[in-house]
Backbone as JSON Lines, residues from 0, in Angstrom:
{"i":0,"aa":"M","n":[-70.88,12.69,-95.21],"ca":[-70.48,11.72,-95.57],"c":[-70.99,10.29,-95.47]}
{"i":1,"aa":"I","n":[-71.24,9.75,-96.34],"ca":[-72.3,8.19,-96.46],"c":[-70.99,7.27,-95.94]}
{"i":2,"aa":"W","n":[-71.27,6.73,-94.87],"ca":[-70.36,5.36,-94.41],"c":[-71.28,4.2,-93.9]}
{"i":3,"aa":"R","n":[-70.51,3.26,-93.92],"ca":[-71.45,2.03,-93.49],"c":[-70.24,1.82,-92.38]}
{"i":4,"aa":"K","n":[-70.97,0.85,-91.48],"ca":[-69.78,0.36,-90.2],"c":[-70.66,-1.07,-90.02]}
{"i":5,"aa":"N","n":[-69.63,-2.06,-90.23],"ca":[-70.05,-3.3,-90.13],"c":[-69.41,-3.94,-88.93]}
{"i":6,"aa":"L","n":[-70.43,-4.52,-88.04],"ca":[-69.91,-5.16,-86.78],"c":[-69.49,-6.5,-86.8]}
{"i":7,"aa":"I","n":[-68.36,-7.13,-87.12],"ca":[-68.32,-8.59,-87.07],"c":[-67.82,-9.3,-86.07]}
{"i":8,"aa":"F","n":[-68.52,-10.42,-85.66],"ca":[-67.97,-11.19,-84.31],"c":[-67.31,-12.28,-84.63]}
{"i":9,"aa":"A","n":[-66.06,-12.77,-84.54],"ca":[-65.32,-13.97,-84.95],"c":[-64.89,-14.44,-83.72]}
{"i":10,"aa":"Q","n":[-64.21,-15.76,-83.48],"ca":[-63.8,-16.42,-82.57],"c":[-62.56,-16.53,-83.22]}
{"i":11,"aa":"N","n":[-61.15,-16.47,-81.98],"ca":[-59.93,-16.86,-82.59],"c":[-59.71,-18.13,-82.12]}
{"i":12,"aa":"K","n":[-58.49,-18.52,-82.21],"ca":[-58.33,-20.07,-81.76],"c":[-58.27,-20.3,-80.28]}
{"i":13,"aa":"N","n":[-58.44,-19.49,-79.52],"ca":[-58.66,-19.47,-77.84],"c":[-60.47,-19.61,-77.94]}
{"i":14,"aa":"N","n":[-60.98,-19.31,-78.88],"ca":[-62.77,-18.98,-78.89],"c":[-62.77,-17.99,-77.88]}
{"i":15,"aa":"A","n":[-61.94,-16.9,-78.38],"ca":[-62.31,-15.52,-77.35],"c":[-62.88,-14.66,-78.67]}
{"i":16,"aa":"S","n":[-64.14,-13.98,-78.1],"ca":[-64.66,-13.2,-79.32],"c":[-64.07,-11.94,-79.61]}
{"i":17,"aa":"I","n":[-63.97,-12.01,-80.99],"ca":[-63.39,-10.58,-81.23],"c":[-64.42,-9.97,-82.11]}
{"i":18,"aa":"L","n":[-64.29,-8.57,-82.06],"ca":[-65.34,-7.49,-82.63],"c":[-64.43,-6.58,-83.62]}
{"i":19,"aa":"T","n":[-64.69,-7.06,-84.66],"ca":[-64.28,-6.0,-85.57],"c":[-64.93,-5.13,-86.54]}
{"i":20,"aa":"I","n":[-64.64,-4.0,-86.75],"ca":[-65.47,-2.96,-87.24],"c":[-64.56,-2.37,-88.7]}
{"i":21,"aa":"M","n":[-65.43,-2.2,-89.65],"ca":[-65.45,-2.26,-90.74],"c":[-65.97,-0.89,-91.33]}
{"i":22,"aa":"Y","n":[-65.23,0.26,-91.74],"ca":[-65.98,1.62,-92.19],"c":[-65.65,1.37,-93.66]}
{"i":23,"aa":"W","n":[-67.03,1.66,-94.23],"ca":[-66.88,2.1,-95.6],"c":[-67.09,3.36,-95.96]}
{"i":24,"aa":"T","n":[-66.42,4.17,-96.79],"ca":[-67.01,5.76,-97.18],"c":[-67.18,5.46,-98.61]}
{"i":25,"aa":"L","n":[-67.63,6.55,-99.08],"ca":[-67.95,6.87,-100.66],"c":[-65.93,6.65,-101.24]}
{"i":26,"aa":"E","n":[-65.39,7.34,-100.54],"ca":[-64.03,7.53,-101.35],"c":[-63.19,6.38,-101.23]}
{"i":27,"aa":"L","n":[-63.78,5.34,-100.34],"ca":[-62.87,4.07,-100.01],"c":[-63.46,3.28,-101.12]}
{"i":28,"aa":"A","n":[-64.61,3.21,-101.11],"ca":[-65.37,2.29,-101.9],"c":[-64.97,2.19,-103.63]}
{"i":29,"aa":"S","n":[-64.92,3.69,-103.63],"ca":[-64.62,4.26,-104.83],"c":[-63.54,3.47,-105.7]}
{"i":30,"aa":"K","n":[-62.29,3.29,-104.96],"ca":[-61.18,2.42,-105.06],"c":[-61.45,1.06,-105.85]}
{"i":31,"aa":"L","n":[-62.33,0.8,-105.57],"ca":[-62.66,-0.69,-106.25],"c":[-63.55,-0.48,-107.18]}
{"i":32,"aa":"E","n":[-64.07,0.56,-107.5],"ca":[-64.91,0.64,-108.92],"c":[-64.38,-0.17,-110.24]}
{"i":33,"aa":"D","n":[-63.28,0.11,-110.31],"ca":[-62.56,-0.53,-111.62],"c":[-61.73,-1.45,-111.21]}
{"i":34,"aa":"A","n":[-62.21,-2.43,-110.02],"ca":[-61.87,-3.64,-109.87],"c":[-62.26,-4.69,-111.08]}
{"i":35,"aa":"P","n":[-61.58,-5.75,-111.14],"ca":[-61.92,-7.09,-111.95],"c":[-62.91,-7.6,-111.7]}
{"i":36,"aa":"W","n":[-64.17,-7.18,-111.62],"ca":[-65.45,-7.94,-111.27],"c":[-65.76,-9.02,-112.3]}
{"i":37,"aa":"P","n":[-66.47,-10.2,-112.02],"ca":[-66.4,-10.53,-110.74],"c":[-65.33,-11.15,-110.06]}
{"i":38,"aa":"A","n":[-65.03,-10.97,-108.65],"ca":[-63.8,-11.43,-107.85],"c":[-63.84,-11.91,-106.55]}
{"i":39,"aa":"T","n":[-62.96,-12.68,-106.39],"ca":[-62.95,-13.18,-105.11],"c":[-62.27,-12.33,-103.89]}
{"i":40,"aa":"K","n":[-62.33,-12.8,-102.8],"ca":[-61.54,-11.8,-101.75],"c":[-60.17,-11.88,-102.15]}
{"i":41,"aa":"E","n":[-59.4,-12.62,-102.4],"ca":[-58.08,-12.59,-102.77],"c":[-57.79,-11.55,-103.84]}
{"i":42,"aa":"E","n":[-58.59,-11.69,-105.08],"ca":[-58.17,-10.98,-106.37],"c":[-58.79,-9.28,-105.97]}
{"i":43,"aa":"L","n":[-59.4,-9.34,-105.06],"ca":[-59.88,-7.56,-104.64],"c":[-58.65,-7.22,-103.81]}
{"i":44,"aa":"I","n":[-58.03,-7.96,-102.93],"ca":[-56.83,-7.56,-102.04],"c":[-56.09,-7.65,-103.05]}
{"i":45,"aa":"D","n":[-55.57,-8.11,-103.84],"ca":[-54.68,-8.12,-104.88],"c":[-54.69,-6.71,-105.68]}
{"i":46,"aa":"Y","n":[-55.9,-6.66,-106.34],"ca":[-55.85,-5.2,-107.04],"c":[-55.85,-4.12,-106.22]}
{"i":47,"aa":"A","n":[-56.2,-4.01,-104.86],"ca":[-56.11,-2.79,-103.93],"c":[-54.69,-2.88,-103.78]}
{"i":48,"aa":"V","n":[-53.94,-3.88,-103.73],"ca":[-52.48,-3.49,-103.43],"c":[-51.74,-2.97,-104.76]}
{"i":49,"aa":"R","n":[-52.17,-3.79,-105.89],"ca":[-51.66,-3.09,-107.26],"c":[-51.97,-1.48,-107.94]}
{"i":50,"aa":"S","n":[-53.5,-1.29,-106.94],"ca":[-53.88,0.02,-107.51],"c":[-53.37,0.88,-106.56]}
{"i":51,"aa":"G","n":[-52.64,0.59,-105.67],"ca":[-52.32,1.51,-104.4],"c":[-53.38,2.19,-103.66]}
{"i":52,"aa":"A","n":[-54.3,1.52,-103.18],"ca":[-55.75,1.63,-102.65],"c":[-55.33,2.0,-101.14]}
{"i":53,"aa":"P","n":[-56.06,3.01,-100.46],"ca":[-55.42,3.21,-99.1],"c":[-55.37,2.02,-98.23]}
{"i":54,"aa":"L","n":[-54.74,2.09,-97.11],"ca":[-54.71,0.92,-96.04],"c":[-56.05,0.38,-95.76]}
{"i":55,"aa":"E","n":[-56.82,1.37,-95.35],"ca":[-58.15,1.24,-95.03],"c":[-59.28,0.24,-95.82]}
{"i":56,"aa":"V","n":[-58.83,0.2,-96.76],"ca":[-59.58,-0.66,-98.11],"c":[-58.94,-1.98,-98.0]}
{"i":57,"aa":"L","n":[-57.76,-2.11,-97.7],"ca":[-57.07,-3.43,-97.63],"c":[-57.66,-3.85,-96.28]}
{"i":58,"aa":"E","n":[-57.62,-3.31,-95.17],"ca":[-57.98,-3.64,-93.92],"c":[-59.36,-4.29,-94.03]}
{"i":59,"aa":"N","n":[-60.17,-3.78,-94.78],"ca":[-61.97,-3.75,-94.8],"c":[-61.72,-5.13,-95.83]}
{"i":60,"aa":"L","n":[-61.38,-5.26,-96.84],"ca":[-61.23,-6.66,-97.51],"c":[-60.65,-7.66,-96.79]}
{"i":61,"aa":"Q","n":[-59.86,-7.41,-96.06],"ca":[-59.31,-8.66,-95.09],"c":[-59.97,-9.15,-94.07]}
{"i":62,"aa":"E","n":[-60.95,-8.2,-93.51],"ca":[-61.93,-8.67,-92.57],"c":[-63.17,-9.39,-93.3]}
{"i":63,"aa":"I","n":[-63.47,-9.35,-94.71],"ca":[-64.56,-10.06,-94.98],"c":[-64.48,-11.54,-94.59]}
{"i":64,"aa":"E","n":[-65.34,-12.12,-94.35],"ca":[-65.44,-13.84,-94.08],"c":[-65.26,-14.18,-95.48]}
{"i":65,"aa":"D","n":[-64.19,-14.93,-95.24],"ca":[-64.17,-15.67,-96.65],"c":[-64.68,-17.22,-96.63]}
{"i":66,"aa":"E","n":[-65.56,-17.35,-97.53],"ca":[-66.15,-18.78,-97.59],"c":[-66.13,-18.87,-99.37]}
{"i":67,"aa":"G","n":[-65.03,-18.45,-100.04],"ca":[-64.54,-18.68,-101.12],"c":[-66.06,-17.81,-102.03]}
{"i":68,"aa":"D","n":[-66.56,-16.82,-101.77],"ca":[-67.33,-16.15,-102.42],"c":[-66.94,-15.36,-103.69]}
{"i":69,"aa":"V","n":[-67.74,-15.14,-104.4],"ca":[-67.38,-14.59,-105.78],"c":[-68.27,-13.35,-105.5]}
{"i":70,"aa":"Y","n":[-67.54,-11.81,-105.51],"ca":[-68.28,-10.72,-105.67],"c":[-68.73,-10.14,-106.97]}
{"i":71,"aa":"D","n":[-70.09,-9.93,-107.42],"ca":[-70.03,-9.42,-108.7],"c":[-69.85,-7.91,-109.09]}
{"i":72,"aa":"S","n":[-69.69,-7.29,-107.9],"ca":[-69.62,-5.82,-107.58],"c":[-69.52,-5.39,-106.26]}
{"i":73,"aa":"I","n":[-69.28,-3.68,-106.1],"ca":[-69.02,-3.47,-105.02],"c":[-70.48,-3.67,-104.1]}
{"i":74,"aa":"E","n":[-71.25,-3.58,-104.83],"ca":[-72.55,-3.84,-103.77],"c":[-72.94,-5.04,-103.14]}
{"i":75,"aa":"D","n":[-72.06,-6.04,-103.72],"ca":[-71.9,-7.22,-102.76],"c":[-71.42,-7.27,-101.57]}
{"i":76,"aa":"I","n":[-70.4,-6.16,-101.34],"ca":[-69.73,-6.25,-100.22],"c":[-70.18,-4.91,-99.6]}
{"i":77,"aa":"W","n":[-70.54,-3.48,-100.06],"ca":[-71.57,-2.86,-99.19],"c":[-72.77,-2.52,-99.87]}
{"i":78,"aa":"P","n":[-73.86,-3.32,-99.53],"ca":[-75.16,-3.21,-100.35],"c":[-75.43,-1.96,-100.08]}
{"i":79,"aa":"D","n":[-75.17,-0.97,-99.41],"ca":[-75.88,0.6,-99.51],"c":[-74.92,1.33,-100.42]}
{"i":80,"aa":"Y","n":[-74.11,0.95,-100.99],"ca":[-73.02,1.82,-101.89],"c":[-74.26,2.59,-102.84]}
{"i":81,"aa":"P","n":[-73.97,3.9,-102.88],"ca":[-74.9,4.68,-103.6],"c":[-74.68,4.76,-105.26]}
{"i":82,"aa":"T","n":[-75.54,4.52,-105.75],"ca":[-75.67,4.83,-107.32],"c":[-76.01,5.95,-107.96]}
{"i":83,"aa":"K","n":[-76.11,6.06,-109.05],"ca":[-76.35,7.25,-109.8],"c":[-77.66,7.68,-109.65]}
{"i":84,"aa":"E","n":[-78.82,6.9,-109.27],"ca":[-80.19,7.05,-108.89],"c":[-80.19,7.78,-107.75]}
{"i":85,"aa":"D","n":[-79.14,7.2,-106.95],"ca":[-79.71,8.1,-105.19],"c":[-79.43,9.17,-105.51]}
{"i":86,"aa":"F","n":[-78.48,9.9,-106.43],"ca":[-78.31,11.37,-106.41],"c":[-79.16,12.21,-107.1]}
{"i":87,"aa":"L","n":[-80.48,11.33,-107.72],"ca":[-81.22,12.0,-108.3],"c":[-80.91,13.0,-109.42]}
{"i":88,"aa":"F","n":[-79.89,12.79,-110.2],"ca":[-79.19,13.42,-111.27],"c":[-79.91,13.07,-112.44]}
{"i":89,"aa":"N","n":[-80.48,13.78,-113.27],"ca":[-80.94,13.59,-114.74],"c":[-80.26,14.0,-115.57]}
{"i":90,"aa":"E","n":[-79.65,13.05,-116.26],"ca":[-78.41,13.15,-117.43],"c":[-79.23,13.59,-118.51]}
{"i":91,"aa":"D","n":[-80.34,13.43,-118.9],"ca":[-81.33,14.07,-119.92],"c":[-81.46,15.44,-119.91]}
{"i":92,"aa":"E","n":[-81.33,15.96,-118.64],"ca":[-81.39,17.58,-118.73],"c":[-80.3,18.34,-119.48]}
{"i":93,"aa":"Y","n":[-78.9,17.57,-119.37],"ca":[-77.61,18.4,-119.8],"c":[-77.2,17.76,-121.13]}
């Protein structure tokens, strides 16, 4: 299984450090493949809710630091997201 663990350090209103861990798996990330890209964090959360994505997807999206960024694809959220090229599948052979 391919997954990514992001460690995010933040501070709450009392300036206490908070450690947040996001886990992305192929299954979880695939729930966003048909999202309306490019999209903001709020649009991705809305899409995940409307499409019935697992709770883990919503939690991961909520943990993204929001600076008003627009994400063009899942690779902007999970840079190691595998592409067809990663599987070494030659479509011309079939």
